[in-house]
Short mmCIF file of C-alpha atoms and ligand atoms in Angstrom, two decimals:
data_model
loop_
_atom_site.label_atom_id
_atom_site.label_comp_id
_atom_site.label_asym_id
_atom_site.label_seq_id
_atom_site.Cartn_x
_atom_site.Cartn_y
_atom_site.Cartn_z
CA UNK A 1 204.35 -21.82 31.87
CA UNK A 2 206.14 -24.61 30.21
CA UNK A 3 208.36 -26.84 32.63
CA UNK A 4 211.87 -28.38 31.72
CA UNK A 5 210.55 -32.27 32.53
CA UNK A 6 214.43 -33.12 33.97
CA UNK A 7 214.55 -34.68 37.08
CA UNK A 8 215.83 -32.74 39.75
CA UNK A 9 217.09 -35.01 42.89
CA UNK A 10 216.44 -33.29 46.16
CA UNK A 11 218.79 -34.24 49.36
CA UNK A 12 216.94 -36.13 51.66
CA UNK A 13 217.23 -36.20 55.60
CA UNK A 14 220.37 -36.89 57.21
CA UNK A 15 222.60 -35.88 54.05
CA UNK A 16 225.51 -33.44 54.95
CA UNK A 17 224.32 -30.82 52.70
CA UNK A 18 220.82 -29.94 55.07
CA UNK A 19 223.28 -29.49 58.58
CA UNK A 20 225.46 -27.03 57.01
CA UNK A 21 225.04 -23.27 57.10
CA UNK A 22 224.81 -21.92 53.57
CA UNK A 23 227.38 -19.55 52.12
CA UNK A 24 226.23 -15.86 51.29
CA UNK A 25 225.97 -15.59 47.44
CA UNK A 26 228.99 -13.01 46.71
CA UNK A 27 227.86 -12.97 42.83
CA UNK A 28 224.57 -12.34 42.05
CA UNK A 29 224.49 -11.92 38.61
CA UNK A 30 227.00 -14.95 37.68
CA UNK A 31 226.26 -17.89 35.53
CA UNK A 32 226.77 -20.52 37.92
CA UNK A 33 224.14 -18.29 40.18
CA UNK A 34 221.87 -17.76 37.47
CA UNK A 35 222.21 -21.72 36.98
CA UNK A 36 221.13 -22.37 40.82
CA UNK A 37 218.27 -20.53 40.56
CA UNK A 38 216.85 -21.87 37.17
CA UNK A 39 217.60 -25.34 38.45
CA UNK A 40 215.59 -24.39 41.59
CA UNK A 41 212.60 -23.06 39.95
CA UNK A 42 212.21 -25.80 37.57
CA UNK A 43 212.32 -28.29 40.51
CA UNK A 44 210.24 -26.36 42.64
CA UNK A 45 207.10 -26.12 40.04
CA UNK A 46 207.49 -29.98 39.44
CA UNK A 47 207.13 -31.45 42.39
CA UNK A 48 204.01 -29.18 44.03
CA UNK A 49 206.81 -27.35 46.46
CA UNK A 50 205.51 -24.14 47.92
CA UNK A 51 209.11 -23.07 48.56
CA UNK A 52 212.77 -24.78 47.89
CA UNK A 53 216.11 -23.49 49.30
CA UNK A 54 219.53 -24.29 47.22
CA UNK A 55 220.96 -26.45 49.73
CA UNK A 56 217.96 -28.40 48.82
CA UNK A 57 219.45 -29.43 45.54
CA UNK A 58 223.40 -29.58 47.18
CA UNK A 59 224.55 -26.08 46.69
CA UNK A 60 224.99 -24.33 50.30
CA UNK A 61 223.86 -21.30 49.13
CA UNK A 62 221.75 -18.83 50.72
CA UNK A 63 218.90 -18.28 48.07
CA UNK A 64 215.14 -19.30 48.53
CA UNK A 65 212.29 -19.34 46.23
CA UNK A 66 208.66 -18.88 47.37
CA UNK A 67 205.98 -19.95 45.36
CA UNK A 68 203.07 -20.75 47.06
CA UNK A 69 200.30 -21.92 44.83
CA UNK A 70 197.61 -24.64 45.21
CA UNK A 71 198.04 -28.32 45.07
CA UNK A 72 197.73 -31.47 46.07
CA UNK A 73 200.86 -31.21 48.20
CA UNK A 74 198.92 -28.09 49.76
CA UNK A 75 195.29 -27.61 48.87
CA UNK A 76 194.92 -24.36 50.59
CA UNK A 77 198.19 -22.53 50.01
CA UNK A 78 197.35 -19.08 48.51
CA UNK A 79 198.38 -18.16 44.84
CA UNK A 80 201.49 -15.67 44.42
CA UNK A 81 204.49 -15.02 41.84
CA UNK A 82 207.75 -16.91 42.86
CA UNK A 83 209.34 -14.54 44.58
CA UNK A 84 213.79 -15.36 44.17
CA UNK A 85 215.47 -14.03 47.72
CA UNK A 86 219.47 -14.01 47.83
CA UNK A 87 221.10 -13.79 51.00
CA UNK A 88 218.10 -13.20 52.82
CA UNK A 89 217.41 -12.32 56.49
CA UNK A 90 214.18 -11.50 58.43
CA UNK A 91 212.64 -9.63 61.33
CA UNK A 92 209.69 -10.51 63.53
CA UNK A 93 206.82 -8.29 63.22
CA UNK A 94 204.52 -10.18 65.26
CA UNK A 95 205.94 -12.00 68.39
CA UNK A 96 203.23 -15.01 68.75
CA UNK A 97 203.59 -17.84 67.14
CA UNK A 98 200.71 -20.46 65.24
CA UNK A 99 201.32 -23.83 64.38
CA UNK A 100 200.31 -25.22 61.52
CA UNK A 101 201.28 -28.02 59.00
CA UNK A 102 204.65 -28.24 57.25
CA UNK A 103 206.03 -30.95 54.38
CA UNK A 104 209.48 -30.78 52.95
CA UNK A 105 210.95 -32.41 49.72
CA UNK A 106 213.63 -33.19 51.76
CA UNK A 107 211.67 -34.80 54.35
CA UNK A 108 209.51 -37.44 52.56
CA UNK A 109 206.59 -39.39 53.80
CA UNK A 110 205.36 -37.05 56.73
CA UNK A 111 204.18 -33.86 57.71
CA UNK A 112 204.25 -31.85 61.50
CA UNK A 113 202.52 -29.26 63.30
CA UNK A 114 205.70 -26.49 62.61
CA UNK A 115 205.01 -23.16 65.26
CA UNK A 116 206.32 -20.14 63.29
CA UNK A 117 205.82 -16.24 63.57
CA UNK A 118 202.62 -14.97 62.51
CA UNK A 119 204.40 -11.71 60.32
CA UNK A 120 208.02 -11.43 59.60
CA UNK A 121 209.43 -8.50 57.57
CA UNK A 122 211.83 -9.99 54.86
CA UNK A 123 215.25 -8.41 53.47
CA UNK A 124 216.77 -10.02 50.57
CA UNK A 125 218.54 -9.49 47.27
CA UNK A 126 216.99 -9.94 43.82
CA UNK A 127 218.66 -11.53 41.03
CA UNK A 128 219.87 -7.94 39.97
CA UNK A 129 221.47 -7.40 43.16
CA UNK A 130 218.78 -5.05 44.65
CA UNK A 131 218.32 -4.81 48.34
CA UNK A 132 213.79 -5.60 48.57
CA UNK A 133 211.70 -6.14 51.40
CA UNK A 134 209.20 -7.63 51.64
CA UNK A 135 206.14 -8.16 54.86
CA UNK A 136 204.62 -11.51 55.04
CA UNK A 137 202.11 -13.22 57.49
CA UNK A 138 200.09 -16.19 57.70
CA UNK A 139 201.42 -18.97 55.35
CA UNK A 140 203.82 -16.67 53.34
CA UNK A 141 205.22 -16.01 56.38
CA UNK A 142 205.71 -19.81 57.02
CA UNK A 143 206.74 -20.82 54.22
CA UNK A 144 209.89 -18.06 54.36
CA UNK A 145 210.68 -19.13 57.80
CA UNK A 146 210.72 -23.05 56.51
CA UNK A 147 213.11 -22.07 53.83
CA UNK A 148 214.91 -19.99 55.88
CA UNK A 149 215.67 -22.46 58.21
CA UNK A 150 217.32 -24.69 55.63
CA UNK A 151 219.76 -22.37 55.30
CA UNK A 152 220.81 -22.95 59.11
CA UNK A 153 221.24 -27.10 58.74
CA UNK A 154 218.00 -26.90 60.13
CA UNK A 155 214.52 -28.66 59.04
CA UNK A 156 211.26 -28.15 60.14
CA UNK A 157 211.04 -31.55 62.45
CA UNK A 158 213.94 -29.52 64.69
CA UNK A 159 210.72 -26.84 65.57
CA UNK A 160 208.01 -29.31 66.11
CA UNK A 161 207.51 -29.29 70.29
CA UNK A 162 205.33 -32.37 70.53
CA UNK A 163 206.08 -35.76 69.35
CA UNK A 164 202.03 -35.78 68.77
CA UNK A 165 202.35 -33.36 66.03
CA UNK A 166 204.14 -35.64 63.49
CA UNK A 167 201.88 -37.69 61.00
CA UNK A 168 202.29 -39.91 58.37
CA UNK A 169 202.01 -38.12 54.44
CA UNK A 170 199.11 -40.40 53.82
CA UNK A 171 196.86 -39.31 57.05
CA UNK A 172 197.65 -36.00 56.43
CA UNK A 173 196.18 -35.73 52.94
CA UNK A 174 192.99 -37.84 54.42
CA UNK A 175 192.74 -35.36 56.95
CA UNK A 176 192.87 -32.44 53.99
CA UNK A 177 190.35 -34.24 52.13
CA UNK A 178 187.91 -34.24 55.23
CA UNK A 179 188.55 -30.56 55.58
CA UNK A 180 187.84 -29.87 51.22
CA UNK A 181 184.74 -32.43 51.66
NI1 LIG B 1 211.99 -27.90 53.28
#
């Protein structure tokens, strides 16, 4: 896939834009929608992101992209389409919860032990404006509930339980290495 190179600034901790609940998209099919999510997607494949929500690049809007792939940023995400989801909502499938490790672009420099439901079933609106669904577990399922959360004025350091569970960027890809050894 070839990838516009522009530079795509994400807000960082403590800006307004990540405490604000995101609007509902009204018009799926607009130009200034369209926009958002091409802007998104080109951001999200540049900088190793498994997932990106709007407010992510200052529009409090409630669209997510998943996209998890390998990379350094996540050596043992699994590989999948980017999936677009507008006005999304979920449901829990599975009531236990696993923790596992979480990074944000809009957190830099760290990375927590996040607990999130094991399977989740998914409603959301493609770019058409078709209802889908969609059932995810494991890391999928994460990676939704991440995004998902962003749309709340929420980030994942709000879910981690234990002060313990927050390292530094650095140890954590030392501790990834180890595990890839
Ligand atoms: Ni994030």
């Amino acid at each position: 896939m070839k990838i516009n190179q522009k530079e795509v600034k994400f807000a960082q901790l403590g800006d307004e834009v990540l405490k604000r609940q995101a609007l509902m998209v009204a018009d799926f099919q607009s130009i200034q929608t369209s926009e958002i999510i091409k802007t998104m997607m080109t951001a999200l494949l540049n900088s190793k992101g498994v997932g990106l929500a709007a407010p992510q690049i200052f529009h409090s809007l409630a669209i997510v992209i998943i996209a998890s792939r390998p990379s350094k940023r996540y050596p043992l995400a699994p590989e999948m389409e980017p999936i677009v989801m507008i006005n999304p909502s979920f449901k829990v499938l599975l009531t236990d919860k696993i923790k596992d490790w979480e990074g944000c672009l809009s957190v830099s420099g760290v990375r927590a032990l996040v607990p999130r439901y094991k399977k989740i079933k998914i409603n959301y609106f493609d770019q058409q404006g078709h209802k889908q669904k969609l059932i995810a577990e494991d890391f999928i399922a994460r990676i939704f509930q991440h995004e998902y959360d962003h749309l709340n004025g929420l980030v994942y350091l709000d879910r981690v339980e234990d002060d313990e569970d927050i390292i530094s960027e650095a140890a954590f890809q030392e501790m990834m290495q180890q595990l890839c050894d």
